[in-house]
Amino acid sequence: MKNRKFVDTVAIQVAGGRGGNGCLSFRREKYVAKGGPDGGDGGHGGSVIFRADPNTDSLIALFFNPQQRAEDGIHGKGKKMHGRNGHDLVVCVPCGTEIREMDTNLVLGDLTEPGQELLVAHGGKGGMGNPHWQTNTHQTPYEHSEGEPGEEKSVRLDLKLIADVGLVGMPNAGKSSLLGAISNAHPRVAPYAFTTLNPIIGTVQTGEFTPGFTVADIPGLIKDAHKGVGLGDRFLRHVERSACLTLVIDMAGSEGRDPVEDYEILCEELRFYRADLLERHFIVVANKMDLPGAEDNLAVFRKKTGLKPIPVSAVTGDGIGTFKKRLLRIVARNA
Ligand SMILES: Nc1nc2c(ncn2[C@@H]2O[C@H](COP(=O)(O)OP(=O)(O)OP(=O)(O)O)[C@@H](O)[C@H]2O)c(=O)[nH]1
Ligand SMILES: [Mg+2]
């Protein structure tokens, strides 16, 4: 589980099944002359349907199986036997998967709710048997039609995880430590940049009988992330839909960093990614308040930015309760 490749974008081919052919046949029975046409119709091809499934958490299965084809319809047979329709192919994808047609770049659908379905490739129609051509003046039809091919498409699937809260910050700001402090997740924490390489989601328990809310921790952002510097800003899509963004600032200014500057770089990168991202609710958390210098830096930060960050320490646990309550209030308001 731990080292499993995290796949959040795949390009795949989908194809509906081919319709079965209509049959050319005539009734043949002892003592019945000119029995008439009795070729059955072909069954329709199955369709390819994507379904949002809460038990699927990555697109890895499709990464290894990039061709998804539904079953063909069965050919019609004599004695007017209709061929069976091909079974639909239901492909389970994680909730939060956006499906785009490659040729047109059009979004075909966005599967966010568990159980939500989208038909992406129709199966082909079944062919018709020769009785369809029978008329008063045409009693022995030899015409019959073939099944139509199923629809084929190249589609791209993009997974955008759906968490109520998204943690963003510079590398080493303590995002993963905070996630570990407030939720059931145990993300890797280490004193170097880019410890977190893939998004991680944790659930914050808010009471014995309430469902709680989810928090996503993504890899750190650095200056020019929008140009691909560091791990780039592509992970921001996983917090794009969060009701609340939490900007985590290392208030101790470790490694000679300036918290105000960090905050400004973060805002700039978020705006570059999507201009309206910060127009939604965001809060600022001042982390590492247990370290020397943090109090002074916080005072300067307040003055320069006019913001009131929540002071916390992921290590000692100070302020974590307040932080959680604040998140819960925002999430509940947006629910
Ligand atoms: N003293 C102190 N150290 C902290 C605090 N929070 C995190 N750290 C330390 O800061 C370092 C980085 O913490 P991480 O949680 O891995 O930081 P991150 O933001 O997830 O970093 P990346 O995943 O690399 O982006 C670790 O050595 C943590 O132990 C805190 O509140 N106080
Ligand atoms: Mg981390």
Coordinates of C-alpha atoms and ligand atoms in Angstrom, one line a residue:
M1 CA 0.0 0.0 0.0
K2 CA 2.7 2.4 1.0
N3 CA 4.8 2.2 -2.1
R4 CA 2.0 1.8 -4.5
K5 CA 2.2 4.1 -7.4
F6 CA -0.3 6.9 -7.2
V7 CA -1.9 7.4 -10.5
D8 CA -4.2 10.5 -10.9
T9 CA -4.2 10.8 -14.7
V10 CA -4.7 8.1 -17.3
A11 CA -5.5 8.1 -21.0
I12 CA -7.5 5.1 -22.1
Q13 CA -9.5 3.8 -25.1
V14 CA -13.1 2.8 -24.6
A15 CA -15.2 1.0 -27.1
G16 CA -18.8 -0.2 -27.0
G17 CA -19.4 -3.7 -28.2
R18 CA -20.3 -4.5 -31.8
G19 CA -23.9 -5.3 -32.5
G20 CA -24.6 -8.9 -33.5
N21 CA -25.5 -9.6 -37.1
G22 CA -29.1 -10.1 -38.3
C23 CA -29.6 -13.6 -39.6
L24 CA -30.6 -14.8 -43.0
S25 CA -32.7 -17.9 -42.6
F26 CA -35.9 -19.6 -43.9
R27 CA -38.2 -21.8 -42.0
R28 CA -37.6 -25.4 -42.9
E29 CA -40.0 -28.0 -41.7
K30 CA -41.2 -31.3 -43.1
Y31 CA -44.3 -30.9 -45.2
V32 CA -44.1 -27.1 -45.0
A33 CA -43.2 -25.7 -48.3
K34 CA -41.9 -22.1 -48.6
G35 CA -41.8 -21.7 -44.8
G36 CA -40.9 -18.0 -45.1
P37 CA -38.0 -16.0 -43.6
D38 CA -37.2 -16.6 -40.0
G39 CA -33.8 -15.0 -39.4
G40 CA -33.5 -13.4 -35.9
D41 CA -32.1 -10.0 -35.2
G42 CA -28.7 -9.5 -33.7
G43 CA -28.3 -8.3 -30.1
H44 CA -27.1 -4.8 -29.3
G45 CA -23.5 -4.4 -28.2
G46 CA -22.8 -3.5 -24.6
S47 CA -21.9 0.1 -23.6
V48 CA -19.0 1.3 -21.5
I49 CA -20.1 3.0 -18.3
F50 CA -18.0 4.7 -15.7
R51 CA -19.2 4.5 -12.1
A52 CA -17.9 6.5 -9.1
D53 CA -17.0 3.9 -6.5
P54 CA -16.1 4.9 -2.9
N55 CA -14.0 1.8 -2.6
T56 CA -11.7 2.6 -5.5
D57 CA -9.0 5.1 -4.5
S58 CA -6.8 5.4 -7.6
L59 CA -6.8 5.0 -11.3
I60 CA -4.0 2.4 -11.1
A61 CA -6.2 -0.4 -12.5
L62 CA -6.9 1.6 -15.7
F63 CA -3.2 2.5 -16.0
F64 CA -2.5 -1.2 -16.4
N65 CA -5.6 -1.9 -18.6
P66 CA -5.9 1.1 -20.9
Q67 CA -8.2 -0.7 -23.4
Q68 CA -11.8 -1.1 -22.1
R69 CA -14.2 -2.8 -24.4
A70 CA -17.8 -3.9 -23.7
E71 CA -19.1 -7.2 -24.9
D72 CA -20.4 -7.7 -28.5
G73 CA -24.0 -8.5 -29.1
I74 CA -24.7 -12.1 -30.2
H75 CA -25.7 -12.8 -33.8
G76 CA -29.3 -13.6 -34.5
K77 CA -30.2 -17.2 -35.4
G78 CA -32.8 -19.1 -37.4
K79 CA -36.3 -19.7 -36.0
K80 CA -36.4 -16.0 -35.3
M81 CA -34.0 -16.3 -32.4
H82 CA -32.9 -12.9 -31.3
G83 CA -29.2 -12.7 -30.3
R84 CA -28.6 -11.7 -26.7
N85 CA -27.5 -8.1 -26.0
G86 CA -23.8 -7.7 -25.0
H87 CA -23.3 -7.0 -21.3
D88 CA -22.4 -3.4 -20.4
L89 CA -18.9 -2.9 -19.1
V90 CA -19.0 -1.0 -15.8
V91 CA -15.6 0.6 -15.0
C92 CA -15.2 1.7 -11.3
V93 CA -13.3 4.9 -10.8
P94 CA -12.7 6.9 -7.6
C95 CA -15.2 9.6 -6.6
G96 CA -13.8 12.8 -8.1
T97 CA -12.8 11.5 -11.5
E98 CA -13.3 13.9 -14.4
I99 CA -13.7 12.4 -17.8
R100 CA -12.6 14.2 -20.9
E101 CA -12.7 13.3 -24.6
M102 CA -9.1 13.5 -25.9
D103 CA -10.0 14.7 -29.5
T104 CA -12.2 17.6 -28.5
N105 CA -10.9 18.2 -24.9
L106 CA -14.5 18.4 -23.9
V107 CA -15.5 17.3 -20.4
L108 CA -17.9 14.4 -20.7
G109 CA -18.6 14.3 -17.1
D110 CA -17.4 14.6 -13.5
L111 CA -18.2 11.7 -11.2
T112 CA -18.2 13.1 -7.7
E113 CA -21.1 11.3 -5.9
P114 CA -20.8 7.6 -5.0
G115 CA -22.7 5.5 -7.5
Q116 CA -22.9 8.2 -10.1
E117 CA -22.6 6.8 -13.6
L118 CA -21.7 8.1 -17.0
L119 CA -22.1 6.2 -20.3
V120 CA -19.1 7.0 -22.4
A121 CA -19.3 4.7 -25.3
H122 CA -22.6 3.3 -26.7
G123 CA -22.7 -0.2 -28.0
G124 CA -23.5 -0.8 -31.6
K125 CA -27.0 -1.6 -32.8
G126 CA -27.8 -5.2 -33.6
G127 CA -28.4 -6.1 -37.2
M128 CA -31.8 -7.1 -38.6
G129 CA -32.8 -10.5 -39.7
N130 CA -34.3 -11.1 -43.1
P131 CA -38.0 -11.1 -42.1
H132 CA -37.7 -7.3 -41.9
W133 CA -37.5 -7.2 -45.6
Q134 CA -40.5 -9.3 -46.3
T135 CA -43.4 -7.6 -48.1
N136 CA -46.4 -8.8 -50.0
T137 CA -44.4 -8.7 -53.2
H138 CA -41.1 -9.8 -51.8
Q139 CA -41.8 -13.1 -49.9
T140 CA -38.3 -14.5 -50.1
P141 CA -36.0 -11.8 -48.8
Y142 CA -32.3 -12.5 -48.8
E143 CA -31.5 -9.1 -47.3
H144 CA -30.3 -8.9 -43.7
S145 CA -28.0 -6.4 -42.0
E146 CA -24.8 -6.6 -40.0
G147 CA -24.5 -5.3 -36.5
E148 CA -23.1 -1.7 -36.2
P149 CA -19.7 -1.2 -34.6
G150 CA -19.7 0.3 -31.1
E151 CA -18.7 3.8 -30.4
E152 CA -14.9 4.2 -29.8
K153 CA -13.3 7.1 -28.0
S154 CA -10.0 8.1 -26.4
V155 CA -10.7 9.6 -23.0
R156 CA -8.5 11.1 -20.3
L157 CA -9.4 10.5 -16.7
D158 CA -8.3 13.0 -14.1
L159 CA -8.7 12.3 -10.5
K160 CA -9.3 15.3 -8.3
L161 CA -9.5 14.0 -4.7
I162 CA -12.3 15.5 -2.8
A163 CA -11.4 16.6 0.7
D164 CA -13.2 19.2 2.8
V165 CA -9.9 20.9 3.8
G166 CA -6.7 21.2 1.8
L167 CA -3.4 21.9 3.4
V168 CA -1.0 23.9 1.3
G169 CA 2.4 25.3 2.2
M170 CA 6.1 25.4 1.5
P171 CA 8.1 22.2 1.9
N172 CA 8.9 21.5 5.5
A173 CA 6.3 23.9 6.8
G174 CA 4.8 21.0 8.8
K175 CA 1.7 20.1 6.7
S176 CA 2.1 16.4 7.2
S177 CA 2.8 16.8 10.9
L178 CA -0.4 18.8 11.2
L179 CA -2.4 16.2 9.3
G180 CA -1.0 13.6 11.7
A181 CA -1.9 15.8 14.7
I182 CA -5.5 16.4 13.7
S183 CA -6.5 13.2 11.8
N184 CA -6.3 9.4 11.8
A185 CA -3.6 9.5 9.0
H186 CA 0.0 8.8 9.7
P187 CA 1.9 10.6 6.9
R188 CA 5.6 10.5 6.6
V189 CA 7.3 13.5 8.4
A190 CA 11.0 14.3 7.9
P191 CA 13.2 17.4 8.2
Y192 CA 13.8 17.8 4.5
A193 CA 11.9 19.2 1.6
F194 CA 9.5 17.1 -0.5
T195 CA 9.0 14.4 2.0
T196 CA 5.4 14.1 0.8
L197 CA 5.3 13.0 -2.9
N198 CA 1.7 12.1 -3.3
P199 CA -1.5 13.5 -1.8
I200 CA -2.7 11.9 1.4
I201 CA -6.1 12.2 2.9
G202 CA -7.0 11.9 6.6
T203 CA -10.3 11.9 8.4
V204 CA -10.8 14.2 11.4
Q205 CA -13.1 12.7 13.9
T206 CA -15.4 15.3 15.3
G207 CA -17.6 13.2 17.6
E208 CA -18.6 9.6 18.3
F209 CA -21.6 9.7 16.0
T210 CA -20.7 12.3 13.4
P211 CA -19.0 11.4 10.2
G212 CA -16.1 13.8 10.6
F213 CA -14.4 15.7 7.7
T214 CA -11.5 15.0 5.4
V215 CA -8.2 16.8 5.1
A216 CA -5.8 16.5 2.2
D217 CA -2.0 17.0 2.5
I218 CA -0.2 17.6 -0.8
P219 CA 3.4 18.0 -1.7
G220 CA 4.9 21.4 -0.9
L221 CA 4.9 24.4 -3.2
I222 CA 7.9 26.6 -3.9
K223 CA 8.4 29.8 -5.9
D224 CA 7.6 29.2 -9.6
A225 CA 5.8 25.9 -8.9
H226 CA 3.5 27.0 -11.7
K227 CA 6.4 26.7 -14.1
G228 CA 7.1 23.2 -12.9
V229 CA 9.8 24.1 -10.3
G230 CA 10.0 21.5 -7.5
L231 CA 7.1 19.1 -7.9
G232 CA 5.1 21.8 -9.6
D233 CA 1.6 22.8 -8.9
R234 CA -0.2 19.8 -10.4
F235 CA -1.2 18.5 -7.0
L236 CA -3.2 21.6 -6.4
R237 CA -6.0 20.1 -8.3
H238 CA -6.6 17.8 -5.4
V239 CA -7.4 20.7 -3.1
E240 CA -9.2 22.7 -5.8
R241 CA -12.6 21.6 -4.6
S242 CA -11.9 21.8 -0.9
A243 CA -14.4 24.0 1.0
C244 CA -11.4 25.4 2.9
L245 CA -7.8 25.9 2.1
T246 CA -5.4 26.0 4.9
L247 CA -2.1 27.9 4.3
V248 CA 0.5 26.4 6.6
I249 CA 3.4 28.8 7.4
D250 CA 6.5 27.9 9.3
M251 CA 6.4 30.8 11.7
A252 CA 9.9 29.9 13.2
G253 CA 11.4 30.8 9.8
S254 CA 13.5 27.7 9.8
E255 CA 16.5 27.6 7.4
G256 CA 16.5 31.4 7.2
R257 CA 13.1 31.7 5.6
D258 CA 10.9 34.7 6.1
P259 CA 7.3 33.7 7.0
V260 CA 5.8 36.8 5.3
E261 CA 7.7 36.1 2.1
D262 CA 6.6 32.4 2.3
Y263 CA 3.0 33.6 2.6
E264 CA 3.3 35.9 -0.4
I265 CA 4.9 33.2 -2.6
L266 CA 2.2 30.8 -1.7
C267 CA -0.6 33.2 -2.5
E268 CA 1.1 34.0 -5.8
E269 CA 1.4 30.4 -6.8
L270 CA -2.2 29.7 -5.8
R271 CA -3.3 32.6 -8.0
F272 CA -1.2 31.4 -10.9
Y273 CA -2.8 28.0 -10.7
R274 CA -6.4 29.4 -10.5
A275 CA -7.1 33.0 -10.1
D276 CA -10.2 32.4 -8.0
L277 CA -8.7 29.8 -5.7
L278 CA -8.1 32.3 -2.8
E279 CA -11.5 33.9 -3.2
R280 CA -12.9 30.9 -1.5
H281 CA -12.5 30.4 2.2
F282 CA -8.9 30.1 3.4
I283 CA -7.3 30.3 6.7
V284 CA -3.7 30.7 7.7
V285 CA -2.0 28.5 10.3
A286 CA 1.2 29.6 12.0
N287 CA 3.1 26.4 12.8
K288 CA 6.2 25.6 14.8
M289 CA 5.2 28.1 17.5
D290 CA 7.2 26.1 20.0
L291 CA 10.5 27.2 18.4
P292 CA 12.4 30.3 19.4
G293 CA 11.7 33.4 17.4
A294 CA 8.2 32.2 16.3
E295 CA 6.3 34.6 18.6
D296 CA 8.2 37.6 17.3
N297 CA 7.8 36.5 13.7
L298 CA 4.0 36.1 14.3
A299 CA 3.8 39.7 15.6
V300 CA 5.5 41.0 12.5
F301 CA 3.4 38.7 10.3
R302 CA 0.2 40.0 11.8
K303 CA 1.3 43.6 11.3
K304 CA 2.5 43.2 7.7
T305 CA -0.4 41.1 6.4
G306 CA -3.2 42.2 8.6
L307 CA -4.2 38.5 9.0
K308 CA -4.7 36.6 12.3
P309 CA -3.2 33.2 11.8
I310 CA -4.0 30.4 14.2
P311 CA -0.9 29.8 16.3
V312 CA -0.2 26.0 16.6
S313 CA 2.6 23.5 17.2
A314 CA 2.2 20.2 15.5
V315 CA 4.9 18.8 17.9
T316 CA 3.6 19.9 21.3
G317 CA -0.1 20.0 20.2
D318 CA -0.7 23.6 21.4
G319 CA -3.4 25.3 19.4
I320 CA -4.4 22.1 17.6
G321 CA -7.8 21.9 19.3
T322 CA -8.6 25.5 18.3
F323 CA -7.5 24.7 14.7
K324 CA -9.7 21.7 14.5
K325 CA -12.7 23.6 15.8
R326 CA -12.2 26.4 13.3
L327 CA -12.0 23.9 10.5
L328 CA -15.2 22.1 11.7
R329 CA -17.1 25.4 11.8
I330 CA -16.1 26.3 8.2
V331 CA -16.8 22.8 6.9
A332 CA -20.2 22.6 8.6
R333 CA -21.1 26.0 7.1
N334 CA -20.3 24.7 3.6
A335 CA -21.9 21.4 4.0
Ligands
LIG1 N1 9.6 22.2 16.4 C1 8.6 21.9 15.5 N2 8.9 21.1 14.5 C2 7.9 20.8 13.6 C3 6.6 21.2 13.8 N3 5.9 20.8 12.8 C4 6.7 20.1 12.0 N4 7.9 20.1 12.4 C5 9.1 19.5 11.8 O1 9.3 20.1 10.6 C6 9.9 19.1 9.7 C7 9.0 19.0 8.4 O2 7.7 18.5 8.8 P1 6.7 17.8 7.7 O3 5.4 17.6 8.4 O4 7.4 16.7 7.1 O5 6.6 19.0 6.7 P2 5.8 19.1 5.3 O6 5.3 20.4 5.2 O7 4.9 17.9 5.2 O8 7.0 18.9 4.3 P3 7.0 18.3 2.8 O9 6.2 17.1 2.8 O10 8.4 18.1 2.5 O11 6.4 19.4 2.0 C8 9.9 17.8 10.5 O12 11.2 17.6 10.9 C9 9.0 18.0 11.6 O13 9.3 17.3 12.7 C10 6.3 22.0 14.9 O14 5.2 22.5 15.2 N5 7.4 22.3 15.8
MG2 MG 4.7 16.4 4.0

